[in-house]
Coordinates of C-alpha atoms in Angstrom, one line a residue:
M1 CA 150.8 141.3 90.2
T2 CA 152.7 138.7 88.1
D3 CA 153.9 137.1 91.4
F4 CA 150.2 136.3 92.4
N5 CA 150.5 132.7 93.4
P6 CA 148.4 132.1 96.8
K7 CA 147.7 128.6 98.1
V8 CA 144.6 126.9 97.4
S9 CA 143.3 124.2 99.9
I10 CA 141.1 121.5 98.2
I11 CA 139.0 119.7 100.7
I12 CA 137.5 116.7 100.3
P13 CA 135.0 115.4 103.1
V14 CA 134.0 111.6 102.5
Y15 CA 132.1 109.1 104.3
N16 CA 132.0 105.3 103.1
G17 CA 133.3 106.7 99.6
A18 CA 135.8 104.0 98.4
N19 CA 133.6 103.7 95.3
Y20 CA 134.4 107.0 94.0
L21 CA 136.9 108.5 96.2
R22 CA 140.1 107.8 94.0
E23 CA 138.8 109.6 91.2
A24 CA 138.0 112.7 93.1
I25 CA 141.5 112.8 94.8
N26 CA 143.4 112.1 91.5
S27 CA 141.5 115.0 90.1
A28 CA 142.6 117.3 92.8
L29 CA 146.0 116.2 92.5
A30 CA 145.9 116.7 88.7
Q31 CA 145.4 120.6 89.1
T32 CA 147.3 122.5 86.5
Y33 CA 147.6 125.1 89.2
G34 CA 150.5 124.4 91.1
N35 CA 150.0 125.8 94.6
V36 CA 147.6 123.6 96.0
E37 CA 147.3 121.4 99.2
V38 CA 144.8 118.6 99.2
L39 CA 143.0 117.8 102.6
V40 CA 141.0 114.6 102.8
V41 CA 138.4 114.3 105.9
N42 CA 137.4 110.8 106.6
D43 CA 133.9 111.4 108.6
G44 CA 133.9 108.3 110.5
S45 CA 133.6 106.0 107.6
T46 CA 132.3 102.3 108.6
D47 CA 133.4 100.5 105.6
S48 CA 135.9 98.2 107.3
G49 CA 138.7 100.4 106.6
A50 CA 138.0 100.7 102.7
T51 CA 138.0 104.4 102.5
E52 CA 140.9 104.9 104.9
K53 CA 143.0 102.5 102.8
I54 CA 142.5 104.6 99.4
I55 CA 143.3 107.5 101.4
K56 CA 146.6 106.5 102.9
S57 CA 147.5 105.1 99.7
Y58 CA 148.3 108.7 98.6
G59 CA 150.9 109.1 101.5
S60 CA 152.3 112.8 101.8
R61 CA 150.7 113.8 98.7
I62 CA 147.7 114.6 100.6
R63 CA 146.9 115.8 104.2
Y64 CA 144.4 113.3 105.9
F65 CA 142.1 113.9 108.8
S66 CA 140.1 111.5 110.6
K67 CA 137.2 112.3 112.9
E68 CA 134.0 110.7 114.6
N69 CA 131.0 110.8 111.9
G70 CA 129.1 114.3 112.0
G71 CA 128.1 115.0 108.6
V72 CA 129.3 116.7 105.6
A73 CA 129.3 120.3 107.4
S74 CA 131.6 119.2 110.4
A75 CA 134.0 117.3 107.8
L76 CA 134.2 120.7 105.8
N77 CA 134.6 122.6 109.0
E78 CA 137.4 120.4 110.1
G79 CA 139.2 120.9 107.1
I80 CA 138.6 124.9 106.8
R81 CA 140.1 125.0 110.5
G82 CA 143.0 122.9 109.3
M83 CA 143.8 124.4 106.0
S84 CA 146.8 126.5 105.4
G85 CA 145.7 128.3 102.1
E86 CA 144.2 131.3 101.3
F87 CA 141.5 130.0 99.3
F88 CA 139.0 127.2 99.9
S89 CA 137.8 124.8 97.1
W90 CA 135.1 121.9 98.1
L91 CA 135.2 118.8 96.4
S92 CA 132.8 116.1 97.2
H93 CA 134.0 112.5 97.3
D94 CA 132.1 111.4 94.5
D95 CA 132.8 114.5 92.2
V96 CA 135.5 115.3 89.8
Y97 CA 137.4 118.7 88.9
L98 CA 138.3 119.4 85.5
P99 CA 142.3 119.8 85.5
E100 CA 142.1 123.7 85.2
K101 CA 139.4 124.5 87.8
V102 CA 141.8 126.1 90.5
A103 CA 143.8 127.8 87.6
V104 CA 141.1 129.7 85.9
Q105 CA 139.5 131.0 89.2
I106 CA 142.9 132.1 90.7
A107 CA 143.5 134.0 87.5
L108 CA 140.3 135.7 87.8
M109 CA 140.7 136.3 91.6
Q110 CA 143.8 138.2 90.6
Q111 CA 142.0 140.6 88.9
L112 CA 139.2 141.5 91.6
Q113 CA 139.5 144.3 93.9
S114 CA 137.6 142.7 96.8
P115 CA 137.0 139.4 98.3
T116 CA 134.7 137.5 96.0
V117 CA 133.2 133.8 95.7
L118 CA 133.4 132.5 92.3
Y119 CA 131.3 129.9 90.9
G120 CA 130.7 128.2 87.6
D121 CA 128.9 125.5 85.4
Y122 CA 129.3 121.9 85.5
E123 CA 128.7 118.5 83.9
L124 CA 126.5 115.7 85.3
I125 CA 128.0 112.3 85.3
N126 CA 126.5 108.9 86.2
G127 CA 128.2 106.1 88.2
L128 CA 130.3 105.1 85.2
S129 CA 131.5 108.4 84.8
Q130 CA 129.8 109.1 81.5
V131 CA 128.5 112.5 80.7
L132 CA 124.8 113.3 80.8
R133 CA 124.4 116.8 80.1
R134 CA 126.0 120.1 80.7
V135 CA 124.4 122.4 83.3
T136 CA 124.7 126.1 82.6
I137 CA 124.0 128.4 85.3
Q138 CA 122.0 131.6 84.8
H139 CA 124.1 134.6 85.5
Y140 CA 122.7 136.9 88.3
S141 CA 123.9 140.5 89.2
P142 CA 125.1 140.8 92.8
S143 CA 121.9 142.6 93.8
E144 CA 119.8 139.7 92.4
F145 CA 121.8 136.8 93.9
R146 CA 120.6 136.4 97.4
Q147 CA 116.9 136.3 96.0
A148 CA 118.0 133.7 93.4
L149 CA 119.4 131.5 96.3
V150 CA 115.8 131.1 97.3
C151 CA 114.2 131.5 93.9
D152 CA 116.7 129.2 92.0
N153 CA 119.6 128.0 93.9
P154 CA 122.1 129.0 91.4
I155 CA 125.4 127.6 92.4
H156 CA 126.9 124.0 92.8
G157 CA 129.0 124.1 96.1
C158 CA 132.0 122.2 94.4
S159 CA 132.4 124.6 91.5
A160 CA 132.9 127.3 94.2
M161 CA 136.1 129.1 95.3
V162 CA 135.9 131.1 98.5
P163 CA 138.3 133.3 100.1
R164 CA 139.4 132.3 103.6
V165 CA 138.8 135.7 105.0
C166 CA 134.9 135.3 104.0
F167 CA 134.6 132.5 106.6
E168 CA 136.3 134.5 109.1
K169 CA 133.3 137.2 108.9
V170 CA 130.1 135.0 108.5
G171 CA 131.3 131.6 110.2
L172 CA 131.3 128.2 108.9
F173 CA 128.9 125.5 107.9
D174 CA 126.0 125.0 110.2
E175 CA 126.7 121.4 111.6
C176 CA 123.1 121.3 112.7
L177 CA 122.4 120.8 108.7
R178 CA 122.8 117.4 107.3
T179 CA 122.1 118.4 103.6
T180 CA 121.5 122.0 103.2
Q181 CA 124.6 123.2 105.1
D182 CA 125.9 125.0 101.6
Y183 CA 122.6 126.7 100.7
D184 CA 122.6 128.2 104.5
L185 CA 126.2 129.3 104.3
W186 CA 125.9 130.9 100.5
F187 CA 122.9 132.9 101.8
R188 CA 124.7 134.0 104.7
M189 CA 127.9 134.9 102.9
A190 CA 126.0 136.7 99.9
K191 CA 124.8 139.2 102.4
A192 CA 128.4 140.3 102.9
Y193 CA 130.2 139.4 100.0
E194 CA 129.7 139.3 96.0
F195 CA 129.3 136.0 94.0
L196 CA 130.5 136.1 90.6
H197 CA 129.3 133.3 88.1
M198 CA 132.3 132.0 85.4
P199 CA 130.3 130.8 82.4
V200 CA 132.8 127.7 82.0
V201 CA 132.3 123.9 83.1
L202 CA 134.5 123.6 86.2
L203 CA 133.8 120.2 87.5
K204 CA 131.8 116.9 86.8
S205 CA 129.0 116.6 89.5
R206 CA 128.2 112.6 90.0
E207 CA 124.4 111.5 90.3
H208 CA 124.1 108.1 91.9
A209 CA 121.7 106.3 94.4
E210 CA 124.0 106.6 97.4
Q211 CA 124.3 110.2 97.6
G212 CA 122.9 112.0 100.7
T213 CA 120.2 113.9 98.8
V214 CA 118.9 110.5 97.8
T215 CA 119.5 108.3 100.8
M216 CA 118.2 111.0 103.1
S217 CA 115.4 112.5 100.9
A218 CA 112.8 113.0 103.5
L219 CA 115.5 115.1 105.8
H220 CA 116.5 116.9 102.9
N221 CA 113.0 117.9 102.0
R222 CA 112.3 119.3 105.6
E223 CA 115.8 121.1 105.4
C224 CA 114.7 122.6 102.1
N225 CA 111.4 123.6 103.4
D226 CA 112.9 125.4 106.5
Y227 CA 115.7 127.1 104.2
L228 CA 113.6 128.4 101.6
I229 CA 110.6 129.6 104.0
S230 CA 113.2 131.3 106.3
G231 CA 115.2 132.9 103.3
M232 CA 112.1 134.1 101.8
Q233 CA 110.9 135.8 105.1
Q234 CA 114.5 137.3 105.5
L235 CA 114.3 138.7 101.9
V236 CA 110.9 140.3 102.5
A237 CA 111.8 141.8 105.7
E238 CA 114.9 143.4 104.0
L239 CA 112.6 144.6 101.2
L240 CA 110.2 146.3 103.5
A241 CA 113.1 147.8 105.3
K242 CA 114.3 149.3 102.2
G243 CA 111.0 151.0 101.5
E244 CA 109.6 148.4 99.0
S245 CA 105.7 148.4 98.8
K246 CA 103.8 145.6 100.1
E247 CA 102.6 145.0 96.6
S248 CA 106.3 144.4 95.7
S249 CA 106.8 142.2 98.5
S250 CA 103.7 140.0 97.7
M251 CA 105.0 139.7 94.2
F252 CA 108.3 138.3 95.2
M253 CA 106.7 135.9 97.7
A254 CA 104.4 134.6 94.8
T255 CA 107.3 134.2 92.7
C256 CA 109.0 132.3 95.3
A257 CA 105.8 129.9 95.6
I258 CA 105.7 129.6 92.0
S259 CA 109.6 128.5 92.1
F260 CA 109.1 126.2 94.9
R261 CA 106.4 124.5 93.2
R262 CA 108.4 124.2 89.8
R263 CA 111.2 122.9 91.8
G264 CA 108.9 120.1 93.2
F265 CA 108.4 121.7 96.8
S266 CA 104.7 121.8 96.9
Q267 CA 104.2 121.8 100.4
T268 CA 106.5 124.9 100.7
A269 CA 104.9 126.6 97.9
K270 CA 101.5 126.2 99.7
Q271 CA 103.2 127.6 102.9
A272 CA 104.7 130.3 101.1
F273 CA 101.3 131.1 99.4
R274 CA 99.7 131.6 103.2
E275 CA 101.7 134.7 103.5
V276 CA 101.0 136.3 100.1
K277 CA 98.5 139.1 99.8
L278 CA 96.3 139.2 96.7
T279 CA 97.1 142.4 94.7
A280 CA 96.5 143.2 90.9
G281 CA 100.2 142.3 90.4
V282 CA 99.9 139.0 92.1
W283 CA 96.6 138.3 90.3
K284 CA 98.2 138.8 87.0
L285 CA 101.1 136.7 87.6
L286 CA 99.0 133.9 88.6
M287 CA 96.6 134.1 85.8
H288 CA 99.1 132.7 83.4
T289 CA 98.1 129.4 82.1
Q290 CA 101.2 127.4 83.5
Y291 CA 100.4 128.6 87.0
R292 CA 96.7 127.6 87.3
T293 CA 97.3 125.2 89.6
L294 CA 99.1 127.2 92.0
L295 CA 96.0 129.8 91.6
L296 CA 93.8 127.2 92.6
S297 CA 96.1 126.7 95.6
Y298 CA 96.5 130.4 96.2
L299 CA 92.4 130.9 96.3
N300 CA 92.2 127.8 98.5
C301 CA 94.6 129.6 101.1
C302 CA 92.5 132.7 100.6
V303 CA 89.3 130.9 101.4
Q304 CA 91.0 129.4 104.4
R305 CA 92.0 132.6 105.8
L306 CA 88.6 134.2 105.3
C307 CA 86.8 131.3 107.0
Q308 CA 89.3 131.7 110.1
Q309 CA 88.5 135.5 110.2
M310 CA 84.8 134.8 110.0
R311 CA 84.8 132.1 112.9
L312 CA 86.8 134.5 115.0
Q313 CA 84.3 137.4 114.4
L314 CA 81.7 135.1 115.2
F315 CA 83.1 133.7 118.3
Q316 CA 83.8 137.4 119.6
G317 CA 80.2 138.3 118.8
R318 CA 79.2 135.4 120.8
R319 CA 81.1 136.8 124.1

């Protein structure tokens, strides 16, 4: 398979991104792998033409798409529908690919027997492109990965490379979601395809005050809550359908709640606890010192459920 040379489509969605866009485009064009097309999708920018001017300065070296504002998901979908490559690679307008990002992933794709989504580690950078730290992703087996998507969220979307065929089976990004469109897609896609972690740094991910998860933090928290609870419920249903015990499902829900709390989603953790059934395993898990606050939250939920049952029984007894 020495002639394995598939085209890779790098799609860059952008909205009012003049500050960092040029650095992102340059990193896409600087890939050591040769068979690459770069698509930039202008999602209705309103910065007096600053974003469009940067895009057009690259001429025929990139493919330019312009659309009305609809969010990142809609811009990515526009690019996916217009791409001519066999593999999709997403690059946010404020992030930067390492030069060998595409090459190392295609080299591994060549060795795989079935369509697989690849993803890797990354470095965090600030607004001045200074490296803050490396983020090393924990490796999960295919059987663990969907649970990890709920309990840990172990994938940076811009480190991923996705075979085009995967979209044909599971669909595109959900355009109703403004900040969690990638979480949702990976969760759906992981039910049909394997995700494989590459323990190498593939990109530099920028943290800055203008990014969507910061400017739309309230919406992001609501969408995360919906995604996490829905994902947990789907996984519990799958565990029970496979014949797992209710003890196992309660242990999993308690583990999810602990993860949600650790990641700052305290209200989501409380909501998850409402569905947990007290078992010996759950009790043992929550007795650890670092989970005492969660234990109190769980006991509070238990008391509330008991009170509701008692009120219902009293009401029925009076009828």
